[in-house]
Amino acid sequence: QVQLVESGGGSVQAGGSLRLSCAASGLTFSAYTMGWFRQAPGKERELVAMVSSSGYSTAYARSVKDRFTISRDNSKNTVYLQMNSLKPEDTAVYYCATSRAYSWSVDSFGNWGQGTQVTVSS
């Protein structure tokens, strides 16, 4: 059974940083592209970053590019999201998910975690 557990969320002031982690189990982690999504109240779930199975390729939403960094450690079955220069509009529940394809498509992702709340105050 695939399990994804996110952690590292919290409340910070604008300009601050947080590092999210997502620990995976029940799957061959190194075979999957991993993505970080976020969903704010009343908004659709948004893909913000993804990393290829090897970790060599990454992609970002325009809204977070140059502020967020996705990385993974296949020896620890964990994917990370380093978030710097946080803005109030980054406030959301953040989720990790898996994909068999390196594709910027929400529909290609599954096996969602339970999410971790990030709140950025101005």
PDB file of C-alpha atoms in Angstrom:
ATOM      1  CA  GLN A   1       0.000   0.000   0.000  1.00  0.00           C
ATOM      2  CA  VAL A   2       1.439   3.335  -1.069  1.00  0.00           C
ATOM      3  CA  GLN A   3       1.738   5.920   1.677  1.00  0.00           C
ATOM      4  CA  LEU A   4       2.947   9.496   1.398  1.00  0.00           C
ATOM      5  CA  VAL A   5       3.429  11.551   4.550  1.00  0.00           C
ATOM      6  CA  GLU A   6       4.079  15.262   4.304  1.00  0.00           C
ATOM      7  CA  SER A   7       5.642  17.305   7.088  1.00  0.00           C
ATOM      8  CA  GLY A   8       7.323  20.638   7.688  1.00  0.00           C
ATOM      9  CA  GLY A   9       4.425  23.007   7.256  1.00  0.00           C
ATOM     10  CA  GLY A  10       3.726  25.842   9.647  1.00  0.00           C
ATOM     11  CA  SER A  11       3.154  29.552  10.026  1.00  0.00           C
ATOM     12  CA  VAL A  12       5.745  32.088   8.919  1.00  0.00           C
ATOM     13  CA  GLN A  13       5.908  35.755   8.115  1.00  0.00           C
ATOM     14  CA  ALA A  14       6.285  36.994   4.562  1.00  0.00           C
ATOM     15  CA  GLY A  15       9.860  36.660   3.418  1.00  0.00           C
ATOM     16  CA  GLY A  16      10.463  33.615   5.572  1.00  0.00           C
ATOM     17  CA  SER A  17      11.352  30.060   4.602  1.00  0.00           C
ATOM     18  CA  LEU A  18      10.048  26.576   5.170  1.00  0.00           C
ATOM     19  CA  ARG A  19      11.206  23.153   4.072  1.00  0.00           C
ATOM     20  CA  LEU A  20       8.579  20.543   3.387  1.00  0.00           C
ATOM     21  CA  SER A  21       9.313  16.822   3.346  1.00  0.00           C
ATOM     22  CA  CYS A  22       7.337  13.934   1.926  1.00  0.00           C
ATOM     23  CA  ALA A  23       8.271  10.431   3.010  1.00  0.00           C
ATOM     24  CA  ALA A  24       7.089   7.642   0.745  1.00  0.00           C
ATOM     25  CA  SER A  25       6.599   3.960   1.413  1.00  0.00           C
ATOM     26  CA  GLY A  26       5.007   0.988  -0.325  1.00  0.00           C
ATOM     27  CA  LEU A  27       6.406   1.770  -3.755  1.00  0.00           C
ATOM     28  CA  THR A  28       9.639   1.746  -5.719  1.00  0.00           C
ATOM     29  CA  PHE A  29      10.273   5.402  -5.014  1.00  0.00           C
ATOM     30  CA  SER A  30      13.096   5.822  -7.509  1.00  0.00           C
ATOM     31  CA  ALA A  31      10.778   4.806 -10.356  1.00  0.00           C
ATOM     32  CA  TYR A  32       8.403   7.726  -9.892  1.00  0.00           C
ATOM     33  CA  THR A  33       8.341  11.378 -10.761  1.00  0.00           C
ATOM     34  CA  MET A  34       7.342  13.292  -7.642  1.00  0.00           C
ATOM     35  CA  GLY A  35       5.311  16.451  -7.510  1.00  0.00           C
ATOM     36  CA  TRP A  36       4.344  19.062  -4.961  1.00  0.00           C
ATOM     37  CA  PHE A  37       0.889  20.565  -5.222  1.00  0.00           C
ATOM     38  CA  ARG A  38      -0.966  23.167  -3.224  1.00  0.00           C
ATOM     39  CA  GLN A  39      -4.588  24.015  -2.712  1.00  0.00           C
ATOM     40  CA  ALA A  40      -5.847  27.232  -1.189  1.00  0.00           C
ATOM     41  CA  PRO A  41      -9.426  27.588   0.069  1.00  0.00           C
ATOM     42  CA  GLY A  42     -11.828  27.976  -2.820  1.00  0.00           C
ATOM     43  CA  LYS A  43      -9.157  27.309  -5.428  1.00  0.00           C
ATOM     44  CA  GLU A  44      -8.218  24.320  -7.547  1.00  0.00           C
ATOM     45  CA  ARG A  45      -5.261  22.137  -6.698  1.00  0.00           C
ATOM     46  CA  GLU A  46      -2.166  23.585  -8.367  1.00  0.00           C
ATOM     47  CA  LEU A  47       1.015  21.778  -9.384  1.00  0.00           C
ATOM     48  CA  VAL A  48       3.911  23.896  -8.141  1.00  0.00           C
ATOM     49  CA  ALA A  49       6.977  21.725  -8.698  1.00  0.00           C
ATOM     50  CA  MET A  50       8.013  18.324  -9.928  1.00  0.00           C
ATOM     51  CA  VAL A  51      11.217  16.307 -10.043  1.00  0.00           C
ATOM     52  CA  SER A  52      12.074  13.400 -12.289  1.00  0.00           C
ATOM     53  CA  SER A  53      12.657   9.924 -10.906  1.00  0.00           C
ATOM     54  CA  SER A  54      16.434  10.398 -11.054  1.00  0.00           C
ATOM     55  CA  GLY A  55      16.302  13.889  -9.593  1.00  0.00           C
ATOM     56  CA  TYR A  56      18.138  15.400 -12.541  1.00  0.00           C
ATOM     57  CA  SER A  57      15.164  17.228 -14.042  1.00  0.00           C
ATOM     58  CA  THR A  58      12.897  19.688 -12.292  1.00  0.00           C
ATOM     59  CA  ALA A  59      10.093  22.016 -13.303  1.00  0.00           C
ATOM     60  CA  TYR A  60       8.255  24.808 -11.520  1.00  0.00           C
ATOM     61  CA  ALA A  61       5.119  26.853 -11.768  1.00  0.00           C
ATOM     62  CA  ARG A  62       5.815  30.416 -12.799  1.00  0.00           C
ATOM     63  CA  SER A  63       4.449  31.636  -9.470  1.00  0.00           C
ATOM     64  CA  VAL A  64       7.159  29.872  -7.463  1.00  0.00           C
ATOM     65  CA  LYS A  65      10.095  29.726  -9.855  1.00  0.00           C
ATOM     66  CA  ASP A  66      13.315  31.110  -8.339  1.00  0.00           C
ATOM     67  CA  ARG A  67      11.798  30.924  -4.834  1.00  0.00           C
ATOM     68  CA  PHE A  68      11.053  27.204  -4.407  1.00  0.00           C
ATOM     69  CA  THR A  69      13.421  24.274  -4.933  1.00  0.00           C
ATOM     70  CA  ILE A  70      12.328  20.663  -5.235  1.00  0.00           C
ATOM     71  CA  SER A  71      14.778  17.853  -4.558  1.00  0.00           C
ATOM     72  CA  ARG A  72      14.726  14.196  -3.655  1.00  0.00           C
ATOM     73  CA  ASP A  73      16.808  11.618  -1.851  1.00  0.00           C
ATOM     74  CA  ASN A  74      16.078   8.218  -3.326  1.00  0.00           C
ATOM     75  CA  SER A  75      18.081   6.525  -0.571  1.00  0.00           C
ATOM     76  CA  LYS A  76      15.598   7.937   1.955  1.00  0.00           C
ATOM     77  CA  ASN A  77      12.454   7.675  -0.203  1.00  0.00           C
ATOM     78  CA  THR A  78      11.871  11.354   0.455  1.00  0.00           C
ATOM     79  CA  VAL A  79      11.127  14.414  -1.639  1.00  0.00           C
ATOM     80  CA  TYR A  80      11.632  17.951  -0.379  1.00  0.00           C
ATOM     81  CA  LEU A  81      10.347  21.411  -1.188  1.00  0.00           C
ATOM     82  CA  GLN A  82      12.499  24.288  -0.001  1.00  0.00           C
ATOM     83  CA  MET A  83      10.384  27.421   0.021  1.00  0.00           C
ATOM     84  CA  ASN A  84      12.095  30.785   0.315  1.00  0.00           C
ATOM     85  CA  SER A  85      10.855  34.369   0.106  1.00  0.00           C
ATOM     86  CA  LEU A  86       7.390  33.192   1.055  1.00  0.00           C
ATOM     87  CA  LYS A  87       4.422  35.382   0.232  1.00  0.00           C
ATOM     88  CA  PRO A  88       0.903  35.473   1.696  1.00  0.00           C
ATOM     89  CA  GLU A  89      -0.386  34.051  -1.589  1.00  0.00           C
ATOM     90  CA  ASP A  90       1.663  30.903  -0.931  1.00  0.00           C
ATOM     91  CA  THR A  91      -0.745  30.070   1.895  1.00  0.00           C
ATOM     92  CA  ALA A  92      -2.295  26.679   1.133  1.00  0.00           C
ATOM     93  CA  VAL A  93      -2.309  23.021   2.014  1.00  0.00           C
ATOM     94  CA  TYR A  94       0.671  21.417   0.297  1.00  0.00           C
ATOM     95  CA  TYR A  95       0.537  17.849  -0.988  1.00  0.00           C
ATOM     96  CA  CYS A  96       3.007  15.491  -2.588  1.00  0.00           C
ATOM     97  CA  ALA A  97       2.026  12.954  -5.210  1.00  0.00           C
ATOM     98  CA  THR A  98       3.532  10.412  -7.567  1.00  0.00           C
ATOM     99  CA  SER A  99       3.511  10.040 -11.320  1.00  0.00           C
ATOM    100  CA  ARG A 100       4.799   7.396 -13.710  1.00  0.00           C
ATOM    101  CA  ALA A 101       5.451  10.087 -16.294  1.00  0.00           C
ATOM    102  CA  TYR A 102       7.517  13.280 -16.231  1.00  0.00           C
ATOM    103  CA  SER A 103       4.564  15.352 -17.338  1.00  0.00           C
ATOM    104  CA  TRP A 104       3.301  18.741 -16.191  1.00  0.00           C
ATOM    105  CA  SER A 105      -0.224  17.449 -15.877  1.00  0.00           C
ATOM    106  CA  VAL A 106      -2.281  17.206 -12.719  1.00  0.00           C
ATOM    107  CA  ASP A 107      -4.083  14.191 -14.170  1.00  0.00           C
ATOM    108  CA  SER A 108      -0.859  12.191 -14.376  1.00  0.00           C
ATOM    109  CA  PHE A 109      -0.378  12.284 -10.610  1.00  0.00           C
ATOM    110  CA  GLY A 110      -1.853  10.003  -7.969  1.00  0.00           C
ATOM    111  CA  ASN A 111      -1.161   8.500  -4.554  1.00  0.00           C
ATOM    112  CA  TRP A 112      -1.780  11.738  -2.683  1.00  0.00           C
ATOM    113  CA  GLY A 113      -0.529  12.412   0.805  1.00  0.00           C
ATOM    114  CA  GLN A 114      -2.688  13.975   3.528  1.00  0.00           C
ATOM    115  CA  GLY A 115      -1.178  17.426   3.107  1.00  0.00           C
ATOM    116  CA  THR A 116       0.576  19.926   5.351  1.00  0.00           C
ATOM    117  CA  GLN A 117      -0.664  23.447   6.007  1.00  0.00           C
ATOM    118  CA  VAL A 118       1.515  26.428   5.129  1.00  0.00           C
ATOM    119  CA  THR A 119       0.358  29.826   6.332  1.00  0.00           C
ATOM    120  CA  VAL A 120       2.220  33.006   5.402  1.00  0.00           C
ATOM    121  CA  SER A 121       1.264  36.219   7.151  1.00  0.00           C
ATOM    122  CA  SER A 122       1.980  39.705   5.862  1.00  0.00           C
TER     123      SER A 122
END
